[in-house]
Coordinates of N, CA, C and O in Angstrom, one line a residue:
X1 N 0.9 -1.3 0.0 CA 0.0 0.0 0.0 C 0.9 1.2 0.0 O 1.8 1.2 0.7
X2 N 0.7 2.2 -0.9 CA 1.6 3.1 -1.1 C 1.2 4.5 -0.3 O -0.3 4.6 -0.2
X3 N 1.9 5.3 0.4 CA 1.5 6.5 1.0 C 2.6 7.5 0.4 O 3.7 7.3 0.0
X4 N 2.2 8.8 0.7 CA 3.0 9.9 0.3 C 3.0 10.9 1.5 O 1.7 11.1 2.2
X5 N 3.8 11.8 1.9 CA 3.9 12.7 3.0 C 4.4 14.0 2.3 O 5.1 14.1 1.2
X6 N 4.0 15.1 3.2 CA 4.8 16.5 2.6 C 6.0 16.6 3.5 O 6.5 15.6 4.1
X7 N 6.9 17.5 3.2 CA 8.2 18.1 3.9 C 8.3 17.6 5.6 O 9.0 17.4 6.0
X8 N 7.1 17.9 6.0 CA 7.1 17.7 7.4 C 6.5 16.4 7.9 O 6.6 16.2 9.2
X9 N 6.4 15.6 7.0 CA 5.8 14.4 7.5 C 4.5 13.9 7.7 O 4.2 12.7 8.0
X10 N 3.7 14.9 7.2 CA 2.1 14.9 7.4 C 1.7 14.0 5.9 O 2.1 14.4 5.0
X11 N 1.0 13.1 6.3 CA 0.3 12.2 5.2 C -0.5 13.0 4.2 O -1.6 13.7 4.5
X12 N -0.2 12.9 3.0 CA -1.0 13.7 1.9 C -1.6 12.5 1.2 O -2.7 13.1 0.3
X13 N -1.3 11.3 1.1 CA -2.0 10.2 0.1 C -1.8 8.8 0.9 O -0.7 8.6 1.3
X14 N -2.8 8.0 0.9 CA -2.5 6.7 0.9 C -3.5 6.0 0.0 O -4.7 6.3 -0.2
X15 N -3.2 4.9 -0.4 CA -3.8 4.1 -1.4 C -5.3 3.5 -0.6 O -5.2 3.3 0.5
X16 N -6.1 3.1 -1.7 CA -7.3 2.7 -1.3 C -7.4 1.3 -0.4 O -8.2 1.3 0.4
X17 N -6.1 0.5 -0.3 CA -6.0 -0.6 0.5 C -6.2 -0.1 2.0 O -6.6 -0.9 2.8
X18 N -5.7 1.0 2.4 CA -6.0 1.6 3.7 C -7.3 1.3 4.3 O -7.6 0.9 5.3
X19 N -8.3 1.9 3.5 CA -9.6 1.5 4.0 C -10.3 0.2 4.4 O -10.7 -0.1 5.5
X20 N -9.7 -0.7 3.4 CA -10.0 -2.1 3.7 C -9.3 -2.6 4.8 O -10.0 -3.6 5.4
X21 N -8.1 -2.2 5.0 CA -7.4 -2.8 6.1 C -7.8 -2.0 7.4 O -7.8 -2.9 8.4
X22 N -7.9 -0.9 7.6 CA -8.2 -0.2 8.8 C -9.5 0.2 9.1 O -10.2 0.5 10.2
X23 N -10.5 0.3 8.0 CA -12.0 0.8 8.3 C -11.9 2.4 8.3 O -13.1 3.0 8.0
X24 N -10.9 3.0 8.2 CA -10.7 4.3 8.2 C -10.8 4.8 6.6 O -9.9 4.4 5.9
X25 N -11.6 5.9 6.4 CA -11.7 6.5 4.9 C -10.3 7.0 4.8 O -9.6 7.6 5.5
X26 N -9.6 6.9 3.7 CA -8.4 7.3 3.4 C -8.4 8.7 3.3 O -7.4 9.3 3.7
X27 N -9.5 9.4 3.1 CA -9.4 11.0 3.4 C -9.3 11.4 4.6 O -8.8 12.6 4.8
X28 N -9.8 10.7 5.6 CA -9.8 10.9 7.1 C -8.4 10.5 7.6 O -7.8 11.2 8.5
X29 N -7.6 9.8 6.9 CA -6.1 9.4 7.2 C -5.1 10.4 6.9 O -4.1 10.8 7.7
X30 N -5.6 11.5 6.0 CA -4.8 12.6 5.6 C -4.1 13.3 6.8 O -5.1 13.5 7.8
X31 N -2.9 14.1 6.6 CA -2.5 14.8 7.8 C -2.1 14.0 8.9 O -1.1 13.1 8.6
X32 N -2.5 14.1 10.2 CA -2.3 13.3 11.1 C -3.2 12.1 11.7 O -3.0 11.3 12.5
X33 N -4.5 12.0 10.6 CA -5.5 11.3 11.0 C -5.3 9.9 11.0 O -5.7 9.0 11.8
X34 N -4.1 9.5 10.4 CA -3.9 7.9 10.2 C -3.2 7.5 11.7 O -3.4 6.3 11.7
X35 N -2.8 8.5 12.4 CA -2.5 8.0 13.8 C -3.6 7.4 14.6 O -3.2 6.9 15.5
X36 N -4.8 7.7 14.4 CA -5.9 7.2 14.9 C -6.0 5.8 14.7 O -6.5 4.9 15.6
X37 N -5.3 5.1 14.0 CA -5.4 3.7 13.8 C -4.1 3.0 14.1 O -4.2 1.7 13.9
X38 N -3.3 3.5 14.8 CA -2.0 3.0 15.3 C -2.3 2.7 16.8 O -3.2 3.2 17.5
X39 N -1.8 1.6 17.3 CA -1.6 1.2 18.7 C -1.1 2.5 19.4 O -0.2 3.1 18.8
X40 N -1.9 2.9 20.6 CA -1.6 4.2 21.3 C -0.3 4.1 21.6 O 0.6 5.1 21.8
X41 N 0.4 2.8 21.9 CA 1.8 2.9 22.3 C 2.7 3.0 21.3 O 4.0 3.6 21.5
X42 N 2.4 3.1 20.1 CA 3.4 2.9 18.9 C 3.4 4.3 18.3 O 4.2 4.6 17.6
X43 N 2.3 5.0 18.6 CA 2.3 6.4 17.9 C 3.6 7.5 18.1 O 4.1 8.1 17.3
X44 N 4.0 7.5 19.4 CA 5.2 8.0 19.8 C 6.4 7.8 18.9 O 7.3 8.8 18.4
X45 N 6.7 6.4 19.0 CA 7.6 6.0 18.2 C 7.8 6.4 16.5 O 8.7 7.1 16.3
X46 N 6.6 6.3 16.2 CA 6.4 6.6 14.7 C 6.5 8.1 14.5 O 7.3 8.3 13.7
X47 N 6.0 9.0 15.2 CA 6.2 10.4 15.2 C 7.6 10.8 15.3 O 7.9 11.6 14.5
X48 N 8.4 10.1 16.2 CA 9.8 10.5 16.5 C 10.7 10.3 15.1 O 11.5 10.7 14.9
X49 N 10.4 9.0 14.6 CA 11.2 8.6 13.4 C 10.8 9.3 12.2 O 11.7 9.7 11.6
X50 N 9.5 9.7 11.8 CA 9.3 10.5 10.9 C 9.7 11.9 11.1 O 10.4 12.4 10.2
X51 N 9.5 12.4 12.2 CA 10.3 13.7 12.3 C 11.7 13.8 12.3 O 12.2 14.6 11.5
X52 N 12.4 12.8 12.7 CA 13.9 12.8 12.6 C 14.2 12.5 11.0 O 15.1 13.1 10.4
X53 N 13.5 11.7 10.3 CA 13.5 11.3 8.9 C 13.5 12.8 8.1 O 14.3 13.2 7.3
X54 N 12.5 13.4 8.5 CA 12.0 14.6 7.6 C 13.0 15.8 8.0 O 13.7 16.4 7.0
X55 N 13.6 15.8 9.2 CA 14.9 16.8 9.5 C 16.1 16.4 8.5 O 17.0 17.3 8.3
X56 N 16.4 15.2 8.7 CA 17.7 14.7 7.9 C 17.2 14.5 6.4 O 18.1 14.0 5.7
X57 N 15.9 14.5 5.9 CA 15.7 14.0 4.7 C 16.3 13.0 4.1 O 16.9 12.8 3.2
X58 N 16.0 11.9 5.2 CA 16.5 10.5 5.0 C 15.7 9.4 4.7 O 14.7 9.7 5.5
X59 N 15.9 8.3 4.4 CA 15.1 7.1 4.2 C 14.7 6.5 5.8 O 15.6 6.8 6.6
X60 N 13.6 6.2 5.9 CA 13.3 5.7 7.2 C 12.5 4.1 7.1 O 11.9 4.0 5.9
X61 N 12.6 3.5 8.3 CA 11.7 2.1 8.2 C 11.3 2.0 9.7 O 11.9 2.4 10.7
X62 N 10.2 1.7 9.7 CA 9.4 1.5 11.0 C 8.6 0.2 11.0 O 8.1 -0.3 10.0
X63 N 8.3 -0.4 12.2 CA 7.4 -1.8 12.4 C 6.6 -1.0 13.6 O 7.0 -0.8 14.7
X64 N 5.2 -1.6 13.4 CA 4.5 -0.7 14.3 C 3.0 -1.9 14.2 O 2.8 -2.5 13.3
X65 N 2.2 -1.3 15.2 CA 0.7 -2.2 15.2 C -0.3 -1.3 14.7 O -0.3 -0.1 15.0
X66 N -1.2 -2.0 13.8 CA -2.2 -1.2 13.3 C -3.5 -1.8 13.4 O -3.7 -2.9 13.4
X67 N -4.4 -0.9 14.2 CA -5.7 -1.5 14.4 C -6.5 -2.0 13.0 O -6.4 -1.1 12.0
X68 N -7.1 -2.9 13.1 CA -7.9 -3.6 12.0 C -9.3 -3.2 12.2 O -10.0 -2.8 13.3
X69 N -10.0 -3.1 11.0 CA -11.5 -2.5 11.1 C -12.0 -3.9 11.8 O -11.9 -5.1 11.7
X70 N -13.0 -3.6 12.9 CA -13.6 -4.7 13.6 C -13.3 -5.2 14.7 O -13.2 -5.9 15.5
X71 N -11.8 -4.4 15.1 CA -11.1 -4.9 16.3 C -9.8 -5.5 16.2 O -9.7 -6.2 14.9
X72 N -9.1 -5.8 16.8 CA -7.9 -6.2 16.7 C -6.8 -5.7 16.1 O -7.2 -4.4 15.8
X73 N -5.6 -6.3 16.0 CA -4.5 -5.4 15.3 C -3.5 -6.3 14.7 O -3.7 -7.5 14.7
X74 N -2.9 -5.8 13.8 CA -1.7 -6.6 13.0 C -0.5 -5.8 13.1 O -0.4 -4.5 13.4
X75 N 0.5 -6.4 12.9 CA 1.9 -5.5 12.7 C 2.1 -5.5 11.3 O 1.9 -6.1 10.2
X76 N 2.8 -4.1 11.1 CA 3.0 -3.7 9.8 C 4.4 -3.0 9.6 O 5.0 -2.7 10.9
X77 N 5.0 -3.1 8.5 CA 6.3 -2.4 8.4 C 5.8 -1.4 7.2 O 5.1 -1.4 6.2
X78 N 6.6 -0.3 7.4 CA 6.3 0.7 6.5 C 7.8 1.5 6.4 O 8.7 1.5 7.3
X79 N 8.1 2.2 5.1 CA 9.4 2.7 5.1 C 9.2 3.8 3.6 O 8.2 3.5 3.1
X80 N 10.0 4.5 3.6 CA 9.8 5.7 2.6 C 11.4 6.1 2.2 O 12.2 6.2 2.9
X81 N 11.2 6.8 1.1 CA 12.4 7.3 0.6 C 12.0 8.7 0.4 O 10.8 9.3 0.0
X82 N 13.1 9.9 0.5 CA 12.6 11.2 0.3 C 12.6 11.4 -1.1 O 13.0 10.8 -2.0
X83 N 11.7 12.6 -1.3 CA 11.5 12.9 -2.9 C 11.7 14.2 -2.9 O 11.5 15.2 -2.0
X84 N 12.5 14.8 -4.0 CA 13.0 16.0 -4.2 C 12.5 16.5 -5.4 O 12.2 15.7 -6.4
X85 N 12.4 17.7 -5.7 CA 11.8 18.3 -7.1 C 12.2 19.7 -7.2 O 13.0 20.2 -6.4
X86 N 11.7 20.3 -8.1 CA 12.0 21.7 -8.6 C 11.4 22.5 -7.5 O 10.4 22.3 -6.8
X87 N 11.8 23.7 -7.2 CA 13.4 24.2 -7.7 C 14.4 23.5 -6.9 O 14.3 23.6 -5.8
X88 N 15.4 23.4 -7.7 CA 16.7 23.2 -6.8 C 16.7 22.0 -6.0 O 17.2 22.0 -5.0
X89 N 16.1 20.8 -6.5 CA 16.0 19.5 -5.8 C 15.4 19.9 -4.2 O 16.0 19.3 -3.4
X90 N 14.5 20.5 -4.2 CA 13.9 21.0 -2.9 C 13.2 19.6 -2.4 O 12.5 18.8 -3.1
X91 N 13.4 19.5 -1.1 CA 12.8 18.3 -0.4 C 11.5 18.4 -0.3 O 10.6 19.5 0.4
X92 N 10.5 17.7 -0.8 CA 9.1 17.4 -1.0 C 8.2 16.8 0.0 O 7.2 17.0 0.4
X93 N 9.0 15.6 0.6 CA 8.5 14.8 1.5 C 8.9 13.4 1.2 O 9.9 13.3 0.5
X94 N 8.0 12.3 1.4 CA 8.3 11.1 1.1 C 7.5 10.4 0.4 O 6.1 10.6 0.3
X95 N 7.9 9.2 -0.3 CA 6.9 8.4 -1.0 C 7.3 6.9 -0.2 O 8.6 6.7 -0.3
X96 N 6.5 6.3 0.3 CA 6.5 5.0 0.8 C 5.7 3.9 0.8 O 4.7 4.1 0.0
X97 N 5.7 2.7 1.5 CA 5.0 1.6 1.2 C 4.6 1.2 2.6 O 5.4 1.2 3.6
X98 N 3.4 0.8 2.9 CA 3.2 -0.1 4.1 C 2.8 -1.6 3.9 O 2.1 -1.6 3.0
X99 N 3.2 -2.5 4.4 CA 3.1 -3.9 4.1 C 2.6 -4.7 5.5 O 3.3 -4.5 6.6
X100 N 1.5 -5.2 5.5 CA 1.2 -6.0 6.7 C 2.2 -7.2 6.8 O 2.5 -8.0 6.0
X101 N 2.6 -7.4 8.0 CA 3.7 -8.5 8.1 C 3.2 -10.0 8.5 O 1.8 -10.0 9.2
X102 N 3.7 -10.8 8.2 CA 3.2 -12.2 8.3 C 3.0 -12.5 9.9 O 3.6 -12.0 10.7
X103 N 1.9 -13.2 10.4 CA 1.8 -13.4 11.9 C 2.7 -14.1 12.3 O 3.6 -14.9 11.4
X104 N 3.3 -14.2 13.7 CA 4.3 -15.0 14.3 C 5.7 -14.1 14.6 O 6.6 -14.9 14.8
X105 N 5.7 -13.1 14.0 CA 6.9 -12.2 14.4 C 7.2 -12.0 15.9 O 6.5 -12.5 16.9
X106 N 8.5 -11.7 16.2 CA 8.8 -11.6 17.7 C 8.6 -10.1 18.2 O 9.2 -9.9 19.3
X107 N 8.2 -9.3 17.4 CA 8.1 -7.8 17.9 C 7.0 -7.9 19.2 O 6.2 -8.6 19.2
X108 N 7.6 -6.8 20.0 CA 6.7 -6.8 21.3 C 6.4 -5.1 21.4 O 5.6 -4.9 22.1
X109 N 7.1 -4.4 20.7 CA 6.8 -2.9 21.0 C 7.4 -2.4 19.4 O 8.1 -2.8 18.6
X110 N 6.9 -1.3 19.0 CA 7.1 -0.4 17.9 C 8.7 -0.1 17.9 O 9.4 0.2 19.0
X111 N 9.1 -0.3 16.7 CA 10.5 0.2 16.7 C 10.9 0.7 15.2 O 10.2 0.6 14.1
X112 N 11.9 1.4 15.0 CA 12.3 2.1 13.6 C 13.6 2.9 13.8 O 14.1 3.2 14.8
X113 N 13.8 3.6 12.7 CA 14.7 4.6 12.4 C 15.2 4.7 11.3 O 14.4 4.3 10.1
X114 N 16.1 5.7 11.0 CA 16.6 6.0 9.8 C 17.3 4.7 9.2 O 18.0 4.2 9.8
X115 N 17.3 4.6 7.7 CA 18.0 3.6 7.1 C 17.4 3.3 5.8 O 16.1 3.5 5.8
X116 N 18.2 2.1 5.1 CA 17.6 1.8 3.9 C 16.3 0.8 4.3 O 16.0 0.2 4.9
X117 N 15.1 1.2 3.4 CA 13.9 0.4 3.4 C 13.9 -0.6 2.3 O 13.9 -0.1 1.1
X118 N 13.8 -1.9 2.5 CA 13.5 -3.1 1.6 C 12.2 -3.5 2.1 O 12.2 -4.1 3.2
X119 N 11.0 -3.2 1.3 CA 9.7 -3.7 1.5 C 9.7 -5.2 1.6 O 10.2 -5.8 0.8
X120 N 8.8 -5.8 2.5 CA 8.9 -7.2 2.5 C 7.7 -7.5 1.5 O 7.2 -6.6 1.0
X121 N 7.8 -8.8 0.9 CA 6.5 -8.9 -0.2 C 5.2 -8.5 0.3 O 5.0 -8.8 1.6
X122 N 4.5 -8.0 -0.4 CA 3.3 -7.5 0.0 C 2.0 -8.6 0.1 O 2.4 -9.9 -0.4
X123 N 1.2 -8.7 1.3 CA 0.2 -9.7 1.5 C -0.9 -9.2 0.7 O -1.0 -7.9 0.3
X124 N -1.9 -10.0 0.5 CA -3.2 -9.5 0.0 C -3.6 -8.2 0.4 O -4.4 -7.4 -0.3
X125 N -3.7 -8.1 1.6 CA -4.3 -6.8 2.4 C -3.7 -5.7 2.0 O -4.2 -4.4 2.1
X126 N -2.7 -5.9 1.8 CA -1.8 -4.5 1.4 C -1.1 -4.4 -0.1 O -0.2 -3.4 -0.3
X127 N -1.7 -5.2 -0.9 CA -0.9 -5.1 -2.0 C -1.7 -4.0 -3.0 O -2.8 -3.8 -2.8
X128 N -0.7 -3.6 -3.7 CA -1.4 -2.2 -4.4 C -2.6 -2.5 -5.3 O -2.7 -3.6 -6.2
X129 N -3.5 -1.8 -5.5 CA -4.8 -2.1 -6.1 C -4.6 -1.4 -7.5 O -5.3 -1.9 -8.5
X130 N -4.0 -0.3 -7.6 CA -3.9 0.3 -9.0 C -2.6 0.0 -9.6 O -1.7 0.1 -8.8
X131 N -2.6 0.2 -10.8 CA -1.4 -0.2 -11.8 C -0.3 1.0 -11.1 O 0.8 0.8 -11.1
X132 N -0.7 2.5 -11.1 CA 0.3 3.4 -10.7 C 0.9 2.8 -9.3 O 2.2 3.2 -9.0
X133 N 0.1 2.6 -8.2 CA 0.6 2.0 -7.0 C 1.6 1.1 -7.2 O 2.5 0.9 -6.3
X134 N 1.2 0.0 -7.8 CA 2.1 -1.1 -8.2 C 3.4 -0.6 -8.7 O 4.7 -1.3 -8.2
X135 N 3.4 0.1 -9.6 CA 4.7 0.9 -10.2 C 5.7 1.3 -8.9 O 6.8 1.1 -8.9
X136 N 5.0 2.2 -8.2 CA 5.6 2.8 -7.1 C 6.0 1.9 -6.4 O 7.5 1.8 -5.7
X137 N 5.2 0.7 -5.9 CA 5.8 -0.3 -4.9 C 7.1 -1.1 -5.5 O 8.1 -1.3 -4.9
X138 N 6.9 -1.5 -6.8 CA 8.2 -2.0 -7.5 C 9.4 -1.2 -7.5 O 10.4 -1.7 -7.2
X139 N 9.1 0.1 -7.7 CA 10.3 1.2 -7.8 C 10.9 1.3 -6.4 O 12.1 1.4 -6.1
X140 N 10.1 1.2 -5.2 CA 10.7 1.3 -3.8 C 11.4 0.0 -3.5 O 12.3 0.0 -3.1
X141 N 10.9 -1.1 -4.0 CA 11.8 -2.4 -3.7 C 12.9 -2.4 -4.5 O 14.0 -2.6 -3.9
X142 N 13.1 -1.9 -5.7 CA 14.3 -1.9 -6.6 C 15.2 -0.6 -5.7 O 16.4 -1.1 -5.7
X143 N 14.7 0.2 -5.3 CA 15.4 1.3 -4.6 C 16.1 0.6 -3.4 O 17.3 1.1 -3.1
X144 N 15.4 -0.1 -2.5 CA 15.8 -0.8 -1.3 C 16.9 -1.7 -1.8 O 17.9 -1.8 -0.9
X145 N 16.8 -2.3 -2.8 CA 17.8 -3.4 -3.1 C 19.1 -3.1 -4.0 O 20.0 -3.8 -4.2
X146 N 19.1 -1.9 -4.5 CA 20.0 -1.4 -5.8 C 21.5 -1.4 -5.4 O 22.4 -1.8 -6.1
X147 N 21.6 -1.3 -4.1 CA 23.3 -1.2 -3.8 C 23.6 -2.6 -3.2 O 24.8 -2.9 -3.0
X148 N 22.7 -3.7 -3.2 CA 23.2 -4.9 -2.5 C 24.1 -5.6 -3.6 O 25.0 -6.0 -3.0
X149 N 23.7 -5.4 -4.7 CA 24.6 -6.3 -5.9 C 25.4 -5.2 -6.4 O 25.5 -5.4 -7.9
X150 N 25.7 -4.0 -5.9 CA 26.0 -3.1 -6.9 C 25.1 -2.1 -7.8 O 23.8 -2.0 -7.2
X151 N 25.3 -1.7 -8.8 CA 24.3 -1.0 -9.6 C 24.1 0.4 -9.1 O 23.0 0.9 -9.3
X152 N 25.2 1.0 -8.4 CA 24.9 2.3 -7.6 C 24.6 3.4 -8.8 O 23.8 4.3 -8.6
X153 N 25.1 3.1 -9.9 CA 25.0 4.1 -11.0 C 23.6 4.3 -11.7 O 23.1 5.3 -12.1
X154 N 22.7 3.2 -11.2 CA 21.3 3.3 -11.4 C 20.4 3.9 -10.6 O 19.3 4.4 -10.8
X155 N 21.1 4.4 -9.4 CA 20.2 5.3 -8.2 C 19.6 6.2 -8.7 O 18.3 6.5 -8.2
X156 N 20.3 7.1 -9.3 CA 20.0 8.5 -9.8 C 18.6 8.5 -10.5 O 17.5 9.1 -10.4
X157 N 18.9 7.7 -11.7 CA 17.4 7.4 -12.5 C 16.5 6.9 -11.9 O 15.4 7.2 -12.2
X158 N 16.8 5.9 -10.9 CA 15.5 5.3 -10.1 C 14.9 6.2 -9.3 O 13.7 6.5 -9.3
X159 N 15.8 7.4 -8.5 CA 15.1 8.2 -7.7 C 14.2 9.1 -8.6 O 13.1 9.6 -8.4
X160 N 14.7 9.6 -10.1 CA 13.9 10.4 -10.8 C 12.6 9.8 -11.3 O 11.6 10.0 -11.3
X161 N 12.9 8.3 -11.4 CA 11.4 7.6 -11.7 C 10.6 7.6 -10.6 O 9.2 7.9 -10.7
X162 N 11.1 7.6 -9.4 CA 10.1 7.5 -8.3 C 9.6 8.9 -8.0 O 8.2 9.2 -7.5
X163 N 10.2 10.0 -8.4 CA 9.8 11.3 -8.4 C 8.5 11.5 -9.5 O 7.5 11.8 -9.0
X164 N 8.9 11.1 -10.5 CA 7.7 11.1 -11.6 C 6.7 10.5 -11.3 O 5.6 10.8 -11.6
X165 N 6.6 9.2 -10.9 CA 5.4 8.3 -10.3 C 4.9 9.1 -9.2 O 3.6 9.1 -9.2
X166 N 5.5 9.6 -8.2 CA 5.0 10.5 -7.2 C 4.1 11.7 -7.8 O 2.9 11.8 -7.3
X167 N 4.5 12.4 -8.9 CA 4.1 13.3 -9.5 C 2.8 13.1 -10.1 O 1.8 13.4 -9.8
X168 N 2.7 11.7 -10.5 CA 1.5 11.1 -11.3 C 0.5 10.7 -10.2 O -0.8 11.2 -10.4
X169 N 0.9 10.4 -9.1 CA 0.0 9.9 -8.1 C -0.7 11.3 -7.4 O -1.9 11.3 -7.0
X170 N 0.2 12.3 -7.5 CA -0.1 13.5 -6.8 C -1.4 14.1 -7.9 O -2.5 14.6 -7.5
X171 N -1.1 14.1 -9.1 CA -2.1 14.6 -10.1 C -3.4 13.9 -10.1 O -4.3 14.3 -10.3
X172 N -3.3 12.4 -9.9 CA -4.5 11.8 -9.8 C -5.2 12.2 -8.4 O -6.4 12.1 -8.7
X173 N -4.6 12.5 -7.5 CA -5.3 12.9 -6.3 C -6.0 14.1 -6.5 O -7.1 14.4 -5.7
X174 N -5.6 15.0 -7.2 CA -6.1 16.3 -7.5 C -7.1 16.6 -8.3 O -8.1 17.4 -8.6
X175 N -7.2 15.4 -9.4 CA -8.2 15.3 -10.5 C -9.5 14.7 -9.7 O -9.5 13.9 -9.1
X176 N -10.6 15.4 -10.3 CA -12.0 14.5 -9.8 C -12.1 13.3 -10.2 O -11.8 13.2 -11.5
X177 N -12.3 12.5 -9.4 CA -12.6 11.2 -9.9 C -13.6 10.7 -10.6 O -14.6 11.4 -10.6
X178 N -13.5 9.9 -11.6 CA -14.5 9.4 -12.5 C -15.5 8.5 -11.7 O -15.2 8.1 -10.7
X179 N -16.8 8.7 -12.0 CA -17.8 8.0 -11.2 C -17.5 6.6 -10.7 O -17.7 6.2 -9.7
X180 N -16.7 5.9 -11.7 CA -16.4 4.6 -11.3 C -15.4 4.2 -10.3 O -15.1 3.4 -10.0
X181 N -14.5 5.5 -10.2 CA -13.3 5.5 -9.2 C -13.9 5.7 -7.8 O -13.1 5.7 -6.9
X182 N -14.9 6.4 -7.4 CA -15.5 6.6 -6.4 C -15.5 5.5 -5.4 O -16.0 4.4 -5.9
X183 N -15.1 5.7 -4.0 CA -15.3 4.6 -3.0 C -16.7 4.7 -2.7 O -17.2 5.7 -2.4
X184 N -17.1 3.6 -2.1 CA -18.4 3.7 -1.3 C -18.5 4.6 -0.4 O -17.4 4.8 0.6
X185 N -19.4 5.5 -0.3 CA -19.6 6.5 0.5 C -19.0 8.0 0.0 O -19.3 8.9 0.7
X186 N -18.1 8.1 -0.9 CA -17.7 9.1 -1.6 C -18.6 9.6 -2.4 O -19.6 9.2 -3.1
X187 N -18.7 11.2 -2.4 CA -19.4 12.0 -3.4 C -18.8 13.1 -3.9 O -17.8 13.6 -3.3
X188 N -19.3 13.7 -5.0 CA -18.8 14.7 -5.8 C -19.3 15.9 -5.1 O -20.4 15.8 -5.0
X189 N -18.5 16.9 -4.8 CA -19.1 18.0 -4.2 C -18.9 19.3 -5.2 O -18.0 19.5 -5.9

């Protein structure tokens, strides 16, 4: 599931899978609204990691508990890469991915920090639903793996591709949805 933030780390976009996983309308998740779906003990860890990453304009990775629709919680991993754009490679925010982790992990509390994010394989609940989100997900995986076997010369074009996909997602967000793209309960105003 893809997400985007602004330069301060506030959520500006989360893909439609968010609603299916958490029950929260994705439009309600924008800004700091998504923190309502986090385990209360985990919010402070995530806020600190995102704040540190925004200040450093650096990649980050976190593991946390996420409240499911209807009760209970799951463990999720999220990570993001910084996005830069005009003018003068200005820091715009983050493009990242959230993935439900397989049950049975050894986590007991949220954790995270700055560092390379290599997304785990998506589970059905967090697999990208749109083609554009799927492209972003694959680019994020490639970005996380690019230095493992070399290929550092491909990093800059890959970052450019991430920026372009982020632009396309942002344009999709600002365009009025076609009637077939409306989620249940959405209306055009």
